[in-house]
PDB file of C-alpha atoms (C1' of nucleotides) in Angstrom:
ATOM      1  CA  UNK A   1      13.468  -7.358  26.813  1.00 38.00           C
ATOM      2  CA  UNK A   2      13.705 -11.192  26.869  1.00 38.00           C
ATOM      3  CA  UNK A   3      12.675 -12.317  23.697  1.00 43.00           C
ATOM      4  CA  UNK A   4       9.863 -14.673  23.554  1.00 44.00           C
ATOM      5  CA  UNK A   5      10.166 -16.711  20.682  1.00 43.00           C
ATOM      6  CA  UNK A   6      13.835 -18.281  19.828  1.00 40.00           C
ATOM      7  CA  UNK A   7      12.221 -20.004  17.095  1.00 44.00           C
ATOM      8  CA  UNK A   8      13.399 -17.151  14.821  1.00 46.00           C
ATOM      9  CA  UNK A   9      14.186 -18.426  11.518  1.00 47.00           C
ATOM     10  CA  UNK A  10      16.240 -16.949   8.453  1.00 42.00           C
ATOM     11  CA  UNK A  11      13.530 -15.154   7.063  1.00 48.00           C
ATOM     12  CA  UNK A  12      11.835 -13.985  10.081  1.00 48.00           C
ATOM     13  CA  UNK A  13      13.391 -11.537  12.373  1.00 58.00           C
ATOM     14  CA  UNK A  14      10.889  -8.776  11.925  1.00 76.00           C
ATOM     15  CA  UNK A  15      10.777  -7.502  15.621  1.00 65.00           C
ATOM     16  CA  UNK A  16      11.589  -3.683  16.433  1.00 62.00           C
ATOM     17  CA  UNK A  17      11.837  -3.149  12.733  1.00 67.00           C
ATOM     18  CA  UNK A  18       8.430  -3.234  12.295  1.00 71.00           C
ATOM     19  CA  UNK A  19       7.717   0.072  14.182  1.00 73.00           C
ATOM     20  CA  UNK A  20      10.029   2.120  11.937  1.00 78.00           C
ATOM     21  CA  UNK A  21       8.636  -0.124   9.404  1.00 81.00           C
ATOM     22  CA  UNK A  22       5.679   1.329  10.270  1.00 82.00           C
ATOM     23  CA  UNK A  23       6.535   4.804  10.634  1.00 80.00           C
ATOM     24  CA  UNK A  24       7.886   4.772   7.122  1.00 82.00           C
ATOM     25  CA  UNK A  25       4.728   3.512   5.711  1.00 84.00           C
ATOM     26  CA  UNK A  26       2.850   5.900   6.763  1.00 81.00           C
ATOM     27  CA  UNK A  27       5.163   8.085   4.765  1.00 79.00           C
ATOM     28  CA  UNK A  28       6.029   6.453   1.678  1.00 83.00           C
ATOM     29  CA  UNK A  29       3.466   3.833   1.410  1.00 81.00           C
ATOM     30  CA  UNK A  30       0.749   4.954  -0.594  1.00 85.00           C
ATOM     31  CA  UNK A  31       0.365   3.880  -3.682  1.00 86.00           C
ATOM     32  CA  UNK A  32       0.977   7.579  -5.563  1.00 91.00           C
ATOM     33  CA  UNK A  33       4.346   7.941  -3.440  1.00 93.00           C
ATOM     34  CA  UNK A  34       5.723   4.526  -4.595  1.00 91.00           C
ATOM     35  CA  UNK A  35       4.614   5.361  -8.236  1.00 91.00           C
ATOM     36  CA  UNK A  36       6.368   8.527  -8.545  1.00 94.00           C
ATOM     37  CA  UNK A  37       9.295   7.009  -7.234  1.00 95.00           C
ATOM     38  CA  UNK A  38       9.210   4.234  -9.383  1.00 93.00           C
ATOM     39  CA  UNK A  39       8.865   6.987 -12.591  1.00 94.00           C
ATOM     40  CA  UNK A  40      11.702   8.721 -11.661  1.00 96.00           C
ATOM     41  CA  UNK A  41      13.775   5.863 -11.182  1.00 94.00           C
ATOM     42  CA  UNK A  42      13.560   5.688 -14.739  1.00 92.00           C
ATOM     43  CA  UNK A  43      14.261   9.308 -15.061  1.00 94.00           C
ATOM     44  CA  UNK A  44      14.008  13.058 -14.144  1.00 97.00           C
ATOM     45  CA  UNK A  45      10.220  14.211 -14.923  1.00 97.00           C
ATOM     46  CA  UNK A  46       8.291  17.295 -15.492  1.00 97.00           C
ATOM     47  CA  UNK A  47       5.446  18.385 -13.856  1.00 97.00           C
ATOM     48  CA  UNK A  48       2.925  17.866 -16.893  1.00 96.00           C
ATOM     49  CA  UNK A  49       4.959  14.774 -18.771  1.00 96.00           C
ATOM     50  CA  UNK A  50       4.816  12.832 -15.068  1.00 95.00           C
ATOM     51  CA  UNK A  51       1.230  13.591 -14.306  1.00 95.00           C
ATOM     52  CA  UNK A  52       0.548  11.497 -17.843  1.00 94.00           C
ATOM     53  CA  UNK A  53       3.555   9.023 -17.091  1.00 93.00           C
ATOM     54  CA  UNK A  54       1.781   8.014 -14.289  1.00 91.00           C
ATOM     55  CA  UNK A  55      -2.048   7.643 -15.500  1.00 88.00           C
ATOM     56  CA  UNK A  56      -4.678   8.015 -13.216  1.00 90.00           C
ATOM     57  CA  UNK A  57      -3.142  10.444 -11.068  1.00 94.00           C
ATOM     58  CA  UNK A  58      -5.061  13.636 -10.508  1.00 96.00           C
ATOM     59  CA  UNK A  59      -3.294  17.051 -10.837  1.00 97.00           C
ATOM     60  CA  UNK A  60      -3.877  17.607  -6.794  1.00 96.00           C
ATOM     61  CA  UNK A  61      -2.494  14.139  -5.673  1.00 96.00           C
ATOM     62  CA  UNK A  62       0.195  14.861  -7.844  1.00 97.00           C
ATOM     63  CA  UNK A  63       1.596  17.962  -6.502  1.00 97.00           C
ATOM     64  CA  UNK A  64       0.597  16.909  -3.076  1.00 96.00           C
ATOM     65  CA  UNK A  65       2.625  13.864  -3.559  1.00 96.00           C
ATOM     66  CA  UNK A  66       5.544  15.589  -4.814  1.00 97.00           C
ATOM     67  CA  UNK A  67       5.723  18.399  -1.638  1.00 96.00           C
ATOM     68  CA  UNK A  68       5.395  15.326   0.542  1.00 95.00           C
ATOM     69  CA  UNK A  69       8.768  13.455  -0.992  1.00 96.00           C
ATOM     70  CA  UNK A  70      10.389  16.289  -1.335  1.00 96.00           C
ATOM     71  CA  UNK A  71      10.162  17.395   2.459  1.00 94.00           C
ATOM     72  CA  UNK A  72      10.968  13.786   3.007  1.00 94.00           C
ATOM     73  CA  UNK A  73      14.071  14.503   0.944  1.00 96.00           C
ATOM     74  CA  UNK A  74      13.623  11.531  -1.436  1.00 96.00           C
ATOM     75  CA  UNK A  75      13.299  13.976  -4.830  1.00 97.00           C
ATOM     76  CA  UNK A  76      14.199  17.496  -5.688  1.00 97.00           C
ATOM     77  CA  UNK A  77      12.323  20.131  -7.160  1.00 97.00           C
ATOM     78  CA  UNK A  78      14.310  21.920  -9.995  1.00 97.00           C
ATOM     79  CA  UNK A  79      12.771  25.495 -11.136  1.00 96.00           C
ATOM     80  CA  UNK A  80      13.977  26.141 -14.539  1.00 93.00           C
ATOM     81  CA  UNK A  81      12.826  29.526 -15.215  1.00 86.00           C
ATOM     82  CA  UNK A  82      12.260  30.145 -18.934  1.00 85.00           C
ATOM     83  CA  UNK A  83       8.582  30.942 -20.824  1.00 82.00           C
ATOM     84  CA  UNK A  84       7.090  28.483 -20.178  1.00 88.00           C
ATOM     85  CA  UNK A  85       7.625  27.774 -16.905  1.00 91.00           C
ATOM     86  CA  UNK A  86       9.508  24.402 -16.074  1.00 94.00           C
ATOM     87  CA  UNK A  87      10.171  22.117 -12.876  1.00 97.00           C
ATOM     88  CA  UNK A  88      11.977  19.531 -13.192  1.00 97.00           C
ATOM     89  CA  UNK A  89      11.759  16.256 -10.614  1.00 98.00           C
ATOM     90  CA  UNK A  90      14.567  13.848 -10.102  1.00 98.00           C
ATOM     91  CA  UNK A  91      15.504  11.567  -7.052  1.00 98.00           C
ATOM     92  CA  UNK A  92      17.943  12.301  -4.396  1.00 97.00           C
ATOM     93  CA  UNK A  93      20.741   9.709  -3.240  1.00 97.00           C
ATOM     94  CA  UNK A  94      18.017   8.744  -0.568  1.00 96.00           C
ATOM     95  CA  UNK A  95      15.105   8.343  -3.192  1.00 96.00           C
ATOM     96  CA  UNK A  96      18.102   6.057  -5.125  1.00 96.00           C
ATOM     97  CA  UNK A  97      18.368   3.820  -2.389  1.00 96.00           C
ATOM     98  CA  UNK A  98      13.999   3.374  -2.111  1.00 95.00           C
ATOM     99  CA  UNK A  99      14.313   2.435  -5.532  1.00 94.00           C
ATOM    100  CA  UNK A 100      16.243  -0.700  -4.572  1.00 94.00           C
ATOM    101  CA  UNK A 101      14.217  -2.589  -1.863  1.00 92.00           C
ATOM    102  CA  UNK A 102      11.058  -0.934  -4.592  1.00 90.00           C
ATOM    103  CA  UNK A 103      12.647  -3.518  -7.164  1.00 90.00           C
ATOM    104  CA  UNK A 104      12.405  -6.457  -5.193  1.00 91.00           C
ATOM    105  CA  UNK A 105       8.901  -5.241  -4.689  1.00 89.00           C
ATOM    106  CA  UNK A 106       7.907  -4.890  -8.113  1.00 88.00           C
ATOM    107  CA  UNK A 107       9.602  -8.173  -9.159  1.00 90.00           C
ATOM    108  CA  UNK A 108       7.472  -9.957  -6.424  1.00 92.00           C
ATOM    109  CA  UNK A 109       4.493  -8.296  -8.028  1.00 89.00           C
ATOM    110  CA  UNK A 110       5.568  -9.768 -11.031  1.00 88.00           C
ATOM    111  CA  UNK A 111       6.058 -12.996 -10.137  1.00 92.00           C
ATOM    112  CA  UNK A 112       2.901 -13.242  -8.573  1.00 92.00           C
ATOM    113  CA  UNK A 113       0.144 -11.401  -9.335  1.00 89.00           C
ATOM    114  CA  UNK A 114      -1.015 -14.564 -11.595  1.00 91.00           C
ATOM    115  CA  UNK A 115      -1.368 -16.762  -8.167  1.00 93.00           C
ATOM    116  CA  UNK A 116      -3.044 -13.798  -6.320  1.00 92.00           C
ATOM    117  CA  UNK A 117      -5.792 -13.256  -9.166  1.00 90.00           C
ATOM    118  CA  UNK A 118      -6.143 -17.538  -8.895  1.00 92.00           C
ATOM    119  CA  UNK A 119      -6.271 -17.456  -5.444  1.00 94.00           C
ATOM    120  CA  UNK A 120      -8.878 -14.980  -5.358  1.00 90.00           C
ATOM    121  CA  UNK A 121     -11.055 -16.472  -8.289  1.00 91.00           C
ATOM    122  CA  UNK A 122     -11.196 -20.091  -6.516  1.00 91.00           C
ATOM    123  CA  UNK A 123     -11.859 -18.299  -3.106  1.00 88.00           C
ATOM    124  CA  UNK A 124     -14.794 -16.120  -4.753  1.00 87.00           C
ATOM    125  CA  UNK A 125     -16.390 -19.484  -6.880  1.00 86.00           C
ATOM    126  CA  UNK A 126     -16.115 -21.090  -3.369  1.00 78.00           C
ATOM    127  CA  UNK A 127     -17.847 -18.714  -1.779  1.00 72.00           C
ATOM    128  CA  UNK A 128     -20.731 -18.162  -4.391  1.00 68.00           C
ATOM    129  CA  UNK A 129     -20.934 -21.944  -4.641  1.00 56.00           C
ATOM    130  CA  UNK A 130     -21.763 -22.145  -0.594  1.00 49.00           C
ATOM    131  CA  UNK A 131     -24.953 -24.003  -0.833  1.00 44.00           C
ATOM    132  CA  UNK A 132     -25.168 -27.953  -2.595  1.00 38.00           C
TER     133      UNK A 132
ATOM    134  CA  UNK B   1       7.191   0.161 -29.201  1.00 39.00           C
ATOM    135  CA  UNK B   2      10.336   1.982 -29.808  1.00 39.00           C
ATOM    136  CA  UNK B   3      11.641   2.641 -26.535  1.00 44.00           C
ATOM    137  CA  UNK B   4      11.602   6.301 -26.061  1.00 44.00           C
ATOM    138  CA  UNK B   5      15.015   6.437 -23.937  1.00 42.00           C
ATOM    139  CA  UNK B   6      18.104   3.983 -23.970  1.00 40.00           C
ATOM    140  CA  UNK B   7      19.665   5.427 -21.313  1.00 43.00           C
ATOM    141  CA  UNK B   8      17.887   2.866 -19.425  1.00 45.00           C
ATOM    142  CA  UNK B   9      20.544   1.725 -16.149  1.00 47.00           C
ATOM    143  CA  UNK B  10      21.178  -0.733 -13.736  1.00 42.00           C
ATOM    144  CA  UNK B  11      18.551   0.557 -11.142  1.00 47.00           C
ATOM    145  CA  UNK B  12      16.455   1.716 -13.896  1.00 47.00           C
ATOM    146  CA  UNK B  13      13.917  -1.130 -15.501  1.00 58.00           C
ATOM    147  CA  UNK B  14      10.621  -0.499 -14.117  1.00 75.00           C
ATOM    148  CA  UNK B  15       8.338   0.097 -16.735  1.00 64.00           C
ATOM    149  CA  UNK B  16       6.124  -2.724 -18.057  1.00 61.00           C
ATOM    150  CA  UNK B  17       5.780  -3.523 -14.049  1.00 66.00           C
ATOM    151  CA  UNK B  18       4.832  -0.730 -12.994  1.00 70.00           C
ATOM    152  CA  UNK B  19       1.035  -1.479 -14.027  1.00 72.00           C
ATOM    153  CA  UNK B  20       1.832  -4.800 -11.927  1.00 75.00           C
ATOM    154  CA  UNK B  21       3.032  -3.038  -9.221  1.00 79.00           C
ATOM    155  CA  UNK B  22      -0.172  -0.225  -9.294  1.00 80.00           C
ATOM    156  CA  UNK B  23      -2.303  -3.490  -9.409  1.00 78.00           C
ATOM    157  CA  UNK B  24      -0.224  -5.508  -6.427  1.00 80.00           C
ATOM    158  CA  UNK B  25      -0.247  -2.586  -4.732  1.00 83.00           C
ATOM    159  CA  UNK B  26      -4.034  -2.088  -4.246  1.00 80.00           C
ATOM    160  CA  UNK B  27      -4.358  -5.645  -2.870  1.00 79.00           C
ATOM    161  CA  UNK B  28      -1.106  -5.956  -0.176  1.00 84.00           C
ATOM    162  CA  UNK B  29      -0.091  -2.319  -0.292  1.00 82.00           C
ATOM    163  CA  UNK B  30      -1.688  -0.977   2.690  1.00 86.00           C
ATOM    164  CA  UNK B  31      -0.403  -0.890   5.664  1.00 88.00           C
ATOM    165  CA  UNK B  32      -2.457  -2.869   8.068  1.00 92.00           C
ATOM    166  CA  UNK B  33      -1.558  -5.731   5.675  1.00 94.00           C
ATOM    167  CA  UNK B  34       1.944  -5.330   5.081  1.00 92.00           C
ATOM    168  CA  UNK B  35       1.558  -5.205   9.089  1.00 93.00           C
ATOM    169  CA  UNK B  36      -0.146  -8.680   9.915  1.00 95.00           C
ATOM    170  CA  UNK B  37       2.234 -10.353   6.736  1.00 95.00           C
ATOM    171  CA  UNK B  38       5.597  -8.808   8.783  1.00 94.00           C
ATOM    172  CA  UNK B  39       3.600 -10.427  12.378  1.00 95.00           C
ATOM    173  CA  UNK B  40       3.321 -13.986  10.601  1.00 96.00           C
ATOM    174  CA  UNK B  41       6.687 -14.307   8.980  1.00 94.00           C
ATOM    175  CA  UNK B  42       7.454 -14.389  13.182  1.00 92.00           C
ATOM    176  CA  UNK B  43       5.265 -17.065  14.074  1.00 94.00           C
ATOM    177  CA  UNK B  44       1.235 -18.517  13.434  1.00 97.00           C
ATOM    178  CA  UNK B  45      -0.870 -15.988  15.651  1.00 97.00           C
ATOM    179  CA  UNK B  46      -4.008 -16.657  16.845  1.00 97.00           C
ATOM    180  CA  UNK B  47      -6.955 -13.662  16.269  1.00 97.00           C
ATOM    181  CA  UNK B  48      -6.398 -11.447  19.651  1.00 96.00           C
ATOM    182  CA  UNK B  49      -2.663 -12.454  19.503  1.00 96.00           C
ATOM    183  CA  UNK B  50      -2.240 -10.289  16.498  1.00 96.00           C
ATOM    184  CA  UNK B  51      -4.518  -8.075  17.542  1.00 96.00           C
ATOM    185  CA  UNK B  52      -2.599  -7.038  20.710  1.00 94.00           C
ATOM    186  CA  UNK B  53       1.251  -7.909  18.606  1.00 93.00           C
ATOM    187  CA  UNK B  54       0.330  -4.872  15.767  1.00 92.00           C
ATOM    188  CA  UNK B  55      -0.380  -2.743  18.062  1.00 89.00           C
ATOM    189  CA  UNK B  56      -3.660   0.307  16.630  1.00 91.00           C
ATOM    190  CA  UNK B  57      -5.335  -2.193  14.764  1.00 95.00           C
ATOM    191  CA  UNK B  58      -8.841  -2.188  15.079  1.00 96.00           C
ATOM    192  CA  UNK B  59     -10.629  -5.683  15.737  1.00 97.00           C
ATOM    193  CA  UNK B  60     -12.361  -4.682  12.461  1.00 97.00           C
ATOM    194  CA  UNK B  61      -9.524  -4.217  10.074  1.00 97.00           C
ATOM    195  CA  UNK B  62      -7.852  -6.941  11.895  1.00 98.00           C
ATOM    196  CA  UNK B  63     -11.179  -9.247  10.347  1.00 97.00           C
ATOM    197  CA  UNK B  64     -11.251  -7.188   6.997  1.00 97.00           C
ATOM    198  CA  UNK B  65      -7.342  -7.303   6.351  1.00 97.00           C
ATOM    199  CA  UNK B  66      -6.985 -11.104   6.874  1.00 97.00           C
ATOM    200  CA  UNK B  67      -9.683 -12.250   5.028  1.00 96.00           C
ATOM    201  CA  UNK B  68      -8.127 -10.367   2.158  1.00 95.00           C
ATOM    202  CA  UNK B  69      -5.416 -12.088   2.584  1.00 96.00           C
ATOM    203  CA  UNK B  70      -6.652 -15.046   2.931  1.00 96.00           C
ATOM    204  CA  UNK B  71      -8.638 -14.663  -0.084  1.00 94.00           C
ATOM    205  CA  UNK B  72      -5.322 -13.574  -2.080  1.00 94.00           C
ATOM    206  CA  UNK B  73      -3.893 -16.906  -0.917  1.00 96.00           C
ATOM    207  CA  UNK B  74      -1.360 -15.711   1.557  1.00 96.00           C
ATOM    208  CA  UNK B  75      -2.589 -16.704   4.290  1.00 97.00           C
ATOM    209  CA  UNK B  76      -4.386 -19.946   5.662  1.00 97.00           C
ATOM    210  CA  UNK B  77      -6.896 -19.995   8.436  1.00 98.00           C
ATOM    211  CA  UNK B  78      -7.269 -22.951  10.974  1.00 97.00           C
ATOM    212  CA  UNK B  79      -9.907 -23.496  13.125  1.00 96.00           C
ATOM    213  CA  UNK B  80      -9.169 -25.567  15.972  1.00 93.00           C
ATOM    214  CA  UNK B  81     -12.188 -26.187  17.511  1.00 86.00           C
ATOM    215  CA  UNK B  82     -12.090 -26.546  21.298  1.00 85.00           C
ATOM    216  CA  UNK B  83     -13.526 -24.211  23.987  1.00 81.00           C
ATOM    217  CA  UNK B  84     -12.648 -21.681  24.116  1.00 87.00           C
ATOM    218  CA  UNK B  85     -12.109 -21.687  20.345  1.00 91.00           C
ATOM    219  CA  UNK B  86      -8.998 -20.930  18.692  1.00 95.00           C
ATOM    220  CA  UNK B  87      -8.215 -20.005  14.673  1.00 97.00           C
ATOM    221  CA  UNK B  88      -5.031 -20.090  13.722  1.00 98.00           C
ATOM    222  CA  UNK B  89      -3.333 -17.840  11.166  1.00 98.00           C
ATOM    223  CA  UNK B  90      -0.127 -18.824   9.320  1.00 98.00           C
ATOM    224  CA  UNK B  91       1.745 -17.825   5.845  1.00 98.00           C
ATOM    225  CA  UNK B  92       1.144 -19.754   2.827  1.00 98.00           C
ATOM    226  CA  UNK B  93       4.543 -20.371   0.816  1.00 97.00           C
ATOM    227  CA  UNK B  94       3.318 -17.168  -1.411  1.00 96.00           C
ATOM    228  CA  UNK B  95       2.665 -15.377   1.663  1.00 96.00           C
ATOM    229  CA  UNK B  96       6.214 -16.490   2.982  1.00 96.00           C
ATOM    230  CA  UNK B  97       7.853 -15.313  -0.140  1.00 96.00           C
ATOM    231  CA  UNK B  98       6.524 -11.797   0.521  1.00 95.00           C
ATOM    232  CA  UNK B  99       8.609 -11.770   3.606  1.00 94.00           C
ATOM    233  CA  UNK B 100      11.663 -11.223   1.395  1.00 94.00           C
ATOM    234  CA  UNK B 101      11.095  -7.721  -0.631  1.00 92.00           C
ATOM    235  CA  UNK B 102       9.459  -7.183   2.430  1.00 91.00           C
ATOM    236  CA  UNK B 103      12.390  -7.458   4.646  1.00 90.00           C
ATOM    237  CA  UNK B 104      13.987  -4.665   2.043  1.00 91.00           C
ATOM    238  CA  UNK B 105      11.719  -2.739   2.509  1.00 89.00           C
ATOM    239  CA  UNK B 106      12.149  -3.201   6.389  1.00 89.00           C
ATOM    240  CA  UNK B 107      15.655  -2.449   6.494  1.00 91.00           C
ATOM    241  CA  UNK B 108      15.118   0.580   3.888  1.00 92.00           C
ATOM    242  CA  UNK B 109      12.849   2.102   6.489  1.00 90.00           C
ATOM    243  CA  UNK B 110      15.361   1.201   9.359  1.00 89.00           C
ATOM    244  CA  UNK B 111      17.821   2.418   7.716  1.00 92.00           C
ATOM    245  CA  UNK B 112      16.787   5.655   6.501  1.00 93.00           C
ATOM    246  CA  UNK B 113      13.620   6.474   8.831  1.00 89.00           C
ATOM    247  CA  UNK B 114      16.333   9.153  10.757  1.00 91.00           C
ATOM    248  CA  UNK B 115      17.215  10.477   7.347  1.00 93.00           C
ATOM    249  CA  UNK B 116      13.710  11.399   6.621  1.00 92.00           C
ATOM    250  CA  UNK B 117      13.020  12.872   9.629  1.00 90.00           C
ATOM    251  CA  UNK B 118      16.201  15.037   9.642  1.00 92.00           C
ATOM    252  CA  UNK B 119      14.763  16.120   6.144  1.00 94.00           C
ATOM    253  CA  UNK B 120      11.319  16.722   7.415  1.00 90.00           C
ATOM    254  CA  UNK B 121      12.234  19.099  10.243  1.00 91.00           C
ATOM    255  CA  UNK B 122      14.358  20.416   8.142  1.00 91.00           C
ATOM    256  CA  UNK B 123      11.749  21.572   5.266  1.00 88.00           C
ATOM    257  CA  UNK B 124       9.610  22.364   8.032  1.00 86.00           C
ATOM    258  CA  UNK B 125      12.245  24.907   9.966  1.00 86.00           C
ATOM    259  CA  UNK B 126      12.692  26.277   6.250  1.00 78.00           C
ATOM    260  CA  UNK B 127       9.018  26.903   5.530  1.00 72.00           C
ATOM    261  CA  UNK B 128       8.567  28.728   9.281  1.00 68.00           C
ATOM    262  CA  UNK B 129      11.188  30.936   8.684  1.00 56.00           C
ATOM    263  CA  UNK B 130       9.301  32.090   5.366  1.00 48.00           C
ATOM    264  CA  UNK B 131      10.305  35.537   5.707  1.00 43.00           C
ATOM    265  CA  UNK B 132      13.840  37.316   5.780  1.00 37.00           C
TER     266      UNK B 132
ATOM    267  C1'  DC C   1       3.153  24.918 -18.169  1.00 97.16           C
ATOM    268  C1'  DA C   2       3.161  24.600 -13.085  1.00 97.16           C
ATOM    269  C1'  DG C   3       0.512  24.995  -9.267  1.00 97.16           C
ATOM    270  C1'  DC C   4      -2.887  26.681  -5.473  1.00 97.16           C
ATOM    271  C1'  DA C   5      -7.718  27.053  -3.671  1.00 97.16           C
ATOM    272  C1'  DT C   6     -12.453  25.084  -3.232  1.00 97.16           C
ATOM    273  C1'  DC C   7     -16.054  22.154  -3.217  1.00 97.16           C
ATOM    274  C1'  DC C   8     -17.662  17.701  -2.545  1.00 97.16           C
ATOM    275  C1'  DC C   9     -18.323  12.765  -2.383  1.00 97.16           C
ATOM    276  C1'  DG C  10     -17.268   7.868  -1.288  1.00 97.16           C
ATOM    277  C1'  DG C  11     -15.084   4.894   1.306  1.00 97.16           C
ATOM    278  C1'  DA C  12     -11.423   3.640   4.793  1.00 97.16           C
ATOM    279  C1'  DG C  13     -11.492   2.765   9.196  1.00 97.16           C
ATOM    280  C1'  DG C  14     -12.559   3.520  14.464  1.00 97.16           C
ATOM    281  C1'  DA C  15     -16.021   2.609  18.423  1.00 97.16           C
ATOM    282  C1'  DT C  16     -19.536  -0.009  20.130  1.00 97.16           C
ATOM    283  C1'  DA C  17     -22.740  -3.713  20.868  1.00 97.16           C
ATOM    284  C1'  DC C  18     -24.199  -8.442  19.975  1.00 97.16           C
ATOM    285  C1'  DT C  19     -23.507 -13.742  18.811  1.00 97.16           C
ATOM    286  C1'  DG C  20     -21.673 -18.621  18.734  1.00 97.16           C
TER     287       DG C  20
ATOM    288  C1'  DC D   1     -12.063 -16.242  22.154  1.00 97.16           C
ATOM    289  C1'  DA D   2     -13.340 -15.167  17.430  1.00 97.16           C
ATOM    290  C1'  DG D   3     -15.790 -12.996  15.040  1.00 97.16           C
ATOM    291  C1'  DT D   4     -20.309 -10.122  12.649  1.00 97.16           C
ATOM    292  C1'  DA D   5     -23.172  -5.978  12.194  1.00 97.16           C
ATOM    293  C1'  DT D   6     -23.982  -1.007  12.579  1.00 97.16           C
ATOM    294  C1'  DC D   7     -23.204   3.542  13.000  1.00 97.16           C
ATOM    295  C1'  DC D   8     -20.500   7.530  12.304  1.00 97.16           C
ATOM    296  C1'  DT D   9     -16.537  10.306  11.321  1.00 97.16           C
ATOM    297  C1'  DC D  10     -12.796  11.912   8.831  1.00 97.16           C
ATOM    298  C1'  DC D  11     -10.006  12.575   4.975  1.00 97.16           C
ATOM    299  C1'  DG D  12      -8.204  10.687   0.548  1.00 97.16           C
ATOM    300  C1'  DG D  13      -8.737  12.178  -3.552  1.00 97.16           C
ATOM    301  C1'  DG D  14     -11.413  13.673  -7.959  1.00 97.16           C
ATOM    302  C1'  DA D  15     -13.393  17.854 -10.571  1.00 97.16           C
ATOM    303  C1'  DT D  16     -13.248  22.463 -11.502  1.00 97.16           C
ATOM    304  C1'  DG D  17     -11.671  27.111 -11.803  1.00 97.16           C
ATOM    305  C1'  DC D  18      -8.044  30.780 -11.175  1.00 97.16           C
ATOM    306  C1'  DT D  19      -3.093  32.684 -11.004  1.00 97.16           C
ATOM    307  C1'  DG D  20       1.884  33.588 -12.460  1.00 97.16           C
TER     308       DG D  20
END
DNA sequence: CAGCATCCCGGAGGATACTG
DNA sequence: CAGTATCCTCCGGGATGCTG
């Protein structure tokens, strides 16, 4: 376990993290997970009224989602039984917590989704313009 | 545009980003690429380099992923041409200043990866023992 | 309304072979 | 070494229909 590098700067130092890092990613990482996250972080959901927060979601990948973060324990699922039937979702402490490094996330995407839609113009003109 | 709840707090505020976000996501949020972006902020790699440093990454997605980021502007690619030849691969300041909600997310997963899995076996003992 | 079961398609992504 | 091209498989995920 000698390191190889000791040119680790401030912002580096991704190393063993990046297994877990990983790991969790295959867990939380797809797009649906981190979008019903980022609903409830705003606040508890129903079934219905969070399939048409989120827009674009299918009924399946909805409820699928929802199973997987709650076995993860990142949301609960609240049975309120009345006619008609309601289930309410919310975030645990845990799912709390995602919403945090989620932020810094979001804000990035923010920032700069401009310079990524740029980037990728020039680099498609570029490539159309290969001959001359 | 009313907004529909004021109990909006601290943690709260995604909303108008979370179309951002969806979009962002699409580009950088898989996995492979959140991978090689977490292998740069280390160090420049050359191609098998980060091949054999991520570890289950086919030479194909390896090819696919980079160019994608590449063409999103996070990435630069230098050829140095010599025999046997060698392309480098290195962050671009935007790709550098993904490292940071990055890292977040990194220590999130770190941090909580046990708590999810404590969760998970948990669900899972619950949903075995069905019956009684 | 909340949710499961089915069918089905497109594309993500691995394995392999070839080139400069 | 650093790719490109091809083939093939698997499953993410949409559409639809049925239950409680």
């Amino acid at each position: 376990m000698t390191n190889r590098h000791t040119n680790v700067t401030a912002q580096a130092r991704f190393g063993a993290e990046e297994c877990s890092l990983k790991e969790v990613l295959e867990r939380v990482g797809d797009k649906w997970s981190i979008l019903v996250v980022a609903a409830l972080a705003r606040e508890p959901y129903r079934f219905r009224a969070l399939q048409r927060a989120i827009e674009g979601i299918s009924q399946r990948m909805l409820t699928l989602t929802l199973q997987r973060l709650e076995r993860d324990g990142l949301i609960t699922r609240t049975v309120l039984d009345m006619r008609p039937p309601r289930v309410e979702y919310a975030l645990t402490p845990t799912g709390q917590s995602l919403t945090v490094p989620l932020r810094s996330l979001a804000d990035w995407a923010e920032e700069h989704r401009g310079a990524l839609a740029e980037s990728r113009a020039l680099w498609d003109s570029k490539r159309s313009g290969t001959a001359s």
